[in-house]
Structures are given as C-alpha cells and as structure tokens.
Short mmCIF file of C-alpha atoms in Angstrom, two decimals:
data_model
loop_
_atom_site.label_atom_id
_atom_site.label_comp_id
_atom_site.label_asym_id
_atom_site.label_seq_id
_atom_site.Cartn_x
_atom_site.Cartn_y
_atom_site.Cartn_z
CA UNK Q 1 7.05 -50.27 -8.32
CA UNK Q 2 8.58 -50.81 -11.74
CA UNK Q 3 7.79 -52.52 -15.12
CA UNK Q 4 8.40 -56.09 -13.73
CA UNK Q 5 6.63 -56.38 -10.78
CA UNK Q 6 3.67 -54.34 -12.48
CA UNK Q 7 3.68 -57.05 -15.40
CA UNK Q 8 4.10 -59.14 -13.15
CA UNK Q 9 1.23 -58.88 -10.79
CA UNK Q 10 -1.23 -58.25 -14.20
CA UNK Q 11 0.42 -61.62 -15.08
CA UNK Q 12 -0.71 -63.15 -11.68
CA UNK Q 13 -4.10 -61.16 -12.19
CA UNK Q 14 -4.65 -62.96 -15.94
CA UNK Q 15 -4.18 -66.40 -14.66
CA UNK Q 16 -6.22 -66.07 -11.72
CA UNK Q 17 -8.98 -64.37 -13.78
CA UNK Q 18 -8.43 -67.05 -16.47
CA UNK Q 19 -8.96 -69.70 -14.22
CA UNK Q 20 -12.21 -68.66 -12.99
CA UNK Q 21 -13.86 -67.70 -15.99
CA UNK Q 22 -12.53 -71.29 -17.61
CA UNK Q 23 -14.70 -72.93 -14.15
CA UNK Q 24 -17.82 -70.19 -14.69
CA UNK Q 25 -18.41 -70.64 -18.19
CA UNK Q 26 -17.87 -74.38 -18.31
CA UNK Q 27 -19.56 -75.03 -15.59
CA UNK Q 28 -17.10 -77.26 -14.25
CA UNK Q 29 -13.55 -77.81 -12.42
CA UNK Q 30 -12.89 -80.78 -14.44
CA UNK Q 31 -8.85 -80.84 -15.01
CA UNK Q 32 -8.40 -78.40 -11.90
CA UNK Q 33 -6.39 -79.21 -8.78
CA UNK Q 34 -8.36 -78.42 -5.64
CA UNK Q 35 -5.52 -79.19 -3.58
CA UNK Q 36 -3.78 -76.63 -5.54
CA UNK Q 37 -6.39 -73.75 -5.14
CA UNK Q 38 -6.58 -74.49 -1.57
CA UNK Q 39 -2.76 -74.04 -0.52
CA UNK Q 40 -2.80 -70.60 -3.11
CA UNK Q 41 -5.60 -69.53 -0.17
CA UNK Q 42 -3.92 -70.62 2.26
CA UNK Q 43 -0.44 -68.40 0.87
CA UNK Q 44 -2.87 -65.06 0.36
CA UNK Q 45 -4.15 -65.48 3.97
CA UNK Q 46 -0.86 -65.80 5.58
CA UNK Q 47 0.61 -63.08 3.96
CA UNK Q 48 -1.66 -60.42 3.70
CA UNK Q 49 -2.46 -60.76 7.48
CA UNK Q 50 -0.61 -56.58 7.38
CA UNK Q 51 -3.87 -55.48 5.57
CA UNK Q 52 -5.03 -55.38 9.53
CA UNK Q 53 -2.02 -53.57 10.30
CA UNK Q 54 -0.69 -51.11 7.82
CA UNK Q 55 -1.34 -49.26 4.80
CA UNK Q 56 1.16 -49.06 1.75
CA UNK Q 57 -1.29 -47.73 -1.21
CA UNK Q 58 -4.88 -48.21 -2.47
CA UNK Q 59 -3.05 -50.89 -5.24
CA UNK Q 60 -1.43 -52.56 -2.82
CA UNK Q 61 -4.55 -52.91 -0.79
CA UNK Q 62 -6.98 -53.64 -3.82
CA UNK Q 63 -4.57 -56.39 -5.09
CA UNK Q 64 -4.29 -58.18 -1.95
CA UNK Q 65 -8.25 -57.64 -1.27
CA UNK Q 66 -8.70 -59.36 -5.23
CA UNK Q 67 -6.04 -62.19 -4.63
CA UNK Q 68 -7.69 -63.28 -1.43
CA UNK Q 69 -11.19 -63.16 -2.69
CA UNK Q 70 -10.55 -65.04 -5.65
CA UNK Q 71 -8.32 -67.60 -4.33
CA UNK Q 72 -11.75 -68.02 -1.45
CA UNK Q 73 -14.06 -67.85 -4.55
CA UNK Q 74 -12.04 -70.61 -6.36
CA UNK Q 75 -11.96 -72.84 -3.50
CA UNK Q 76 -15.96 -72.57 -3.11
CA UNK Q 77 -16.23 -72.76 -6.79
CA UNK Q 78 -14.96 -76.01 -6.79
CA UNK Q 79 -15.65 -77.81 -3.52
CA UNK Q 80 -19.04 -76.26 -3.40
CA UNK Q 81 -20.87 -75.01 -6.16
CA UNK Q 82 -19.33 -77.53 -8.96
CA UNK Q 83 -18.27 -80.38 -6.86
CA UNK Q 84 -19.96 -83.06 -8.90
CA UNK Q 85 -17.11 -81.70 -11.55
CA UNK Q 86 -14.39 -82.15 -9.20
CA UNK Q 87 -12.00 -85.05 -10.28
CA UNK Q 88 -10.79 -86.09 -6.71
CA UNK Q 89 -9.24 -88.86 -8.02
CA UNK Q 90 -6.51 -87.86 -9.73
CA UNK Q 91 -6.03 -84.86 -7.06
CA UNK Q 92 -4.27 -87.23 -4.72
CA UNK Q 93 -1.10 -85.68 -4.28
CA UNK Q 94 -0.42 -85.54 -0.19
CA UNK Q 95 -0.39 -81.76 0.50
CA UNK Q 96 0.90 -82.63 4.04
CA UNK Q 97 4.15 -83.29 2.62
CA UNK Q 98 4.35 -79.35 1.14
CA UNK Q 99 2.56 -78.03 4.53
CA UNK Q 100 4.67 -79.56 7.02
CA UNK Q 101 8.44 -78.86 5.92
CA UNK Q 102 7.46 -75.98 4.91
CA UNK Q 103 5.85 -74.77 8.02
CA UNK Q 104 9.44 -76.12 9.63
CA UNK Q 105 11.48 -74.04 7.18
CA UNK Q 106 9.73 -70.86 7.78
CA UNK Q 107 10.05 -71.24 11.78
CA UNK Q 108 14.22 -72.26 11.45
CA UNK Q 109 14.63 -69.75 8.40
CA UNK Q 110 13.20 -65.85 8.38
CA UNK Q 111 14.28 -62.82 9.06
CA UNK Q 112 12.68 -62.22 12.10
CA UNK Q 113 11.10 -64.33 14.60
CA UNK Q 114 7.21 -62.86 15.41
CA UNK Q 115 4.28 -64.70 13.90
CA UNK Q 116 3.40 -62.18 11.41
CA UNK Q 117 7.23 -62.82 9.68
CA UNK Q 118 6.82 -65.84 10.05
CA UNK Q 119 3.61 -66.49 8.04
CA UNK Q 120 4.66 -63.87 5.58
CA UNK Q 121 7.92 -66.56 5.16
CA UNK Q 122 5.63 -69.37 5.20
CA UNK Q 123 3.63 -68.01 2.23
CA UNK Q 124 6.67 -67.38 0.33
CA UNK Q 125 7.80 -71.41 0.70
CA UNK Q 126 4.60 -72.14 0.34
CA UNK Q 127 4.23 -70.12 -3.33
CA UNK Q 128 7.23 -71.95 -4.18
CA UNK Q 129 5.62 -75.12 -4.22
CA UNK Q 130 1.75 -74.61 -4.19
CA UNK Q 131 1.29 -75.55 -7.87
CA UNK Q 132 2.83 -78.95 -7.34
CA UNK Q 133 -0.43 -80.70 -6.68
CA UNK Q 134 -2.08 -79.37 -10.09
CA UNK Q 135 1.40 -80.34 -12.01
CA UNK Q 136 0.67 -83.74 -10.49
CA UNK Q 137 -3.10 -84.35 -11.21
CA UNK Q 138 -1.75 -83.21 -15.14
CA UNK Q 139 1.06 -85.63 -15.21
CA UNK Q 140 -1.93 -88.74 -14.12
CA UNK Q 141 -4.41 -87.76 -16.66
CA UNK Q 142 -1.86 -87.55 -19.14
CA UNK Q 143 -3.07 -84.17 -20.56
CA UNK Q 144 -4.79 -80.44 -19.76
CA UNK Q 145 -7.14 -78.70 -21.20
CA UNK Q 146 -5.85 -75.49 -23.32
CA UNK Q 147 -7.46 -72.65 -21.41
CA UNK Q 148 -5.51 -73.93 -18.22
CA UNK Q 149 -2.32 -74.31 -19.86
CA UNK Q 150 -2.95 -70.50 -20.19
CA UNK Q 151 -3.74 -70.70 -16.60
CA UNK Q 152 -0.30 -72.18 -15.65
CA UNK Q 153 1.71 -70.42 -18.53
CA UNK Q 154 0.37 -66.98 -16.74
CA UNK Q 155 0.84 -68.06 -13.22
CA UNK Q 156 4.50 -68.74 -14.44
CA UNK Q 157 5.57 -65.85 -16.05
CA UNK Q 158 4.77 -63.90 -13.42
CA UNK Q 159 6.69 -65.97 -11.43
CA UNK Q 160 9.40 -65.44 -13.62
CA UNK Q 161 9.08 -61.51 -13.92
CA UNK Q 162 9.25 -61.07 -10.17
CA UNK Q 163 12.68 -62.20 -10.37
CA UNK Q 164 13.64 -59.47 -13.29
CA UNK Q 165 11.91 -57.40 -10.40
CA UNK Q 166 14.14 -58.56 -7.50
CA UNK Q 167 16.72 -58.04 -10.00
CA UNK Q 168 15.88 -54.35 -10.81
CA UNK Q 169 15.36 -53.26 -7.10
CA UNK Q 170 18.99 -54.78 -6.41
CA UNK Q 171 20.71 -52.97 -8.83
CA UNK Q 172 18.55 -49.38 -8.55
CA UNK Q 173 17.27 -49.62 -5.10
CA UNK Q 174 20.12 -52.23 -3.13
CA UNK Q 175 17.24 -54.26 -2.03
CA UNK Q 176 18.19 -57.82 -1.42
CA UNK Q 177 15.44 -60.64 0.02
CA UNK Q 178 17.13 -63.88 -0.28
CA UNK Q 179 14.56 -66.00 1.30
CA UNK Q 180 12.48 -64.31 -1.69
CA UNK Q 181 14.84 -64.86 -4.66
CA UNK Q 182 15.12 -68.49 -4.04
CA UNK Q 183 11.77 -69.26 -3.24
CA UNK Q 184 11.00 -67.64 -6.96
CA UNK Q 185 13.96 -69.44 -8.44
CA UNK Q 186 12.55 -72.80 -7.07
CA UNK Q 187 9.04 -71.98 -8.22
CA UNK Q 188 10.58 -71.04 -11.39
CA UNK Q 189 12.42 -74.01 -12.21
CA UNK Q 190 9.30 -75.92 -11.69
CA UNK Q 191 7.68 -74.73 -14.68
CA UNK Q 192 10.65 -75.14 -16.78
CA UNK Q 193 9.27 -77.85 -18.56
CA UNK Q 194 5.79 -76.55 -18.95
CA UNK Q 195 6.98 -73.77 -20.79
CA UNK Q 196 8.67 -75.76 -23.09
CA UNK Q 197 6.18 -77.96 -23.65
CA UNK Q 198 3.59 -75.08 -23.90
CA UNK Q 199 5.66 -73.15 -26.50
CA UNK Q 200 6.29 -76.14 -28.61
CA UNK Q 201 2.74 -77.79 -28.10
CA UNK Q 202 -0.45 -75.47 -26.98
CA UNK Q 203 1.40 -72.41 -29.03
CA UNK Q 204 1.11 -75.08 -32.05
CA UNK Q 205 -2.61 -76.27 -31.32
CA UNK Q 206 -1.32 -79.49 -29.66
CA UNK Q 207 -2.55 -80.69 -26.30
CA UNK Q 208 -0.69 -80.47 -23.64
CA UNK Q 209 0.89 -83.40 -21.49
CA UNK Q 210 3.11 -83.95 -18.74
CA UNK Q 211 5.80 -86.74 -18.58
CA UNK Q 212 4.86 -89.14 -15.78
#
C-alpha cells in the first residue's frame, strides 16, 4: 500500500459512490451507459473470483466486497428499478466488439495459463476499455450532465494514480506488471480529452460535450 494506490482506490470509491447517488436522488439513469455499468460488473466478477480463495487483509476484502456490490446494484438500478429512465437509444455501442478481442487477448497474453489468471487478465483488458460505451452514448447526445462528468473525472484519476502507483512499487519494491501498466496507460489515454474538456468546461460552469 502507498499514497497512490490508497488515493487511488478512494478515487475509484468517489465515482462509484457519485454515480449512484446521482441515479438515487434523481430518480433516474438518464445520461448513463448501461452497457458501461454492465462490463464494470462483469471486470469486478472476474477478478475478484480469489475472494473464494485467499485472504490478503480486511481492506482488501471490504473493497472488493463494495466494488462488486455496487457495480450489481448499478446494473439493477438501471435495468430494473429505473428502466423507464434508461436511454437505450443512444447506448448502442456493440459491446461484443470490447468482449470478444479482449477475451482473445487475455487467453494469447497472461502470465500464466489457469482460468483464474486468466480472468484476472481479462478484467484488466477489460478495465481498459469498459468506459468506451458511456464515452460513446456522450459523444451522440452531444452533452452530459455535470454530476457525471464528476463521475468520469473520478473514475479517471484513479486511473491515472494507479500508474504513479505502479510507478512507486517499481522503483521501492522492483515490482513490474506489464500487462497492468499498459492496460492503465490505454485506459488513461482515453480520458485524455475528457479531462481537458472537464478542466476547461465543467470546472468553468460549462456543459460538457464530446466531439463526435
């Protein structure tokens, strides 16, 4: 444990909290990627599978316990309870084309071959990618709401600080996951320019909105 990966998973905490207050209170999922929610379940799932099989510490436990159950609470939240909210519409970006190569990848690429590896590699493509569907349904409506341009803004910086964390254990610890590092790198990248955008727009009391 250090400073980043701390920050980083209260960073990953805040947005996941954000984003299920923002459906509670509003009664609504208006603005939110299903698709989106679904494949962050379905990256939770496949790598905490080791909460069956081995105990780091209670934190370590609790956060996985709190990242699968909200991801699971999400996904009923807006599929279930506040369907009639649910802009299907505009969530039409083909998640088959994220599940598929990735599911490839993580069979030709890990670092060891037995199912549990293997989903734990498939979860880390998967991350990479996951929000692509909600970056999407942004860029067709033209716009997002404020309170999930924290959402994204939170989900990305602790994206971000994960790599200062990789970055720390290499030099202090001379722990090296490449198949992590550029996984974060390319999930990074992908919010480049929604931070921009955020810091020169939402930070200024502008809406937000993607280029097409």
């Amino acid at each position: 444990m250090n400073i980043f990966r701390l920050t980083g998973d209260l960073s990953h905490l805040a947005a996941i909290i954000i984003l299920l207050l923002k459906i509670w209170k509003s009664r609504s999922c208006a603005g939110i990627s299903g698709k989106s929610q679904i494949l962050f379940a379905l990256v939770f799932t496949t790598r905490y599978l080791d909460l069956f099989t081995s105990f780091i510490s209670l934190y370590n436990t609790s956060m996985k316990v709190i990242y699968i159950g909200c991801a699971y609470a999400t996904v009923y939240l807006i599929y279930a309870k506040f369907r009639a909210t649910y802009d299907g519409n505009h969530d039409s970006f083909r998640v088959e084309f994220l599940v598929v190569p990735v599911g490839g990848l993580s069979v030709l690429i890990n670092h060891d071959f037995s199912p549990l590896e293997i989903l734990w590699t498939f979860s880390i493509y998967l991350e990479s990618v996951a929000i692509l569907p909600q970056l999407f349904m942004i860029s067709k409506t033209g716009e997002a709401e404020t309170i999930t341009t924290h959402y994204l803004f939170c989900l990305g910086l602790y994206r971000a600080l994960y790599l200062f964390n990789w970055i720390w254990r290499f030099y202090f610890e001379g722990f090296f996951d490449l198949i992590a590092i550029v996984a974060g790198v390319v999930q990074t990248v992908l919010y480049c320019d929604f931070f921009y955008l955020y810091v020169t727009k939402v930070l200024k009391g502008k809406k937000l909105s993607l280029p097409a």
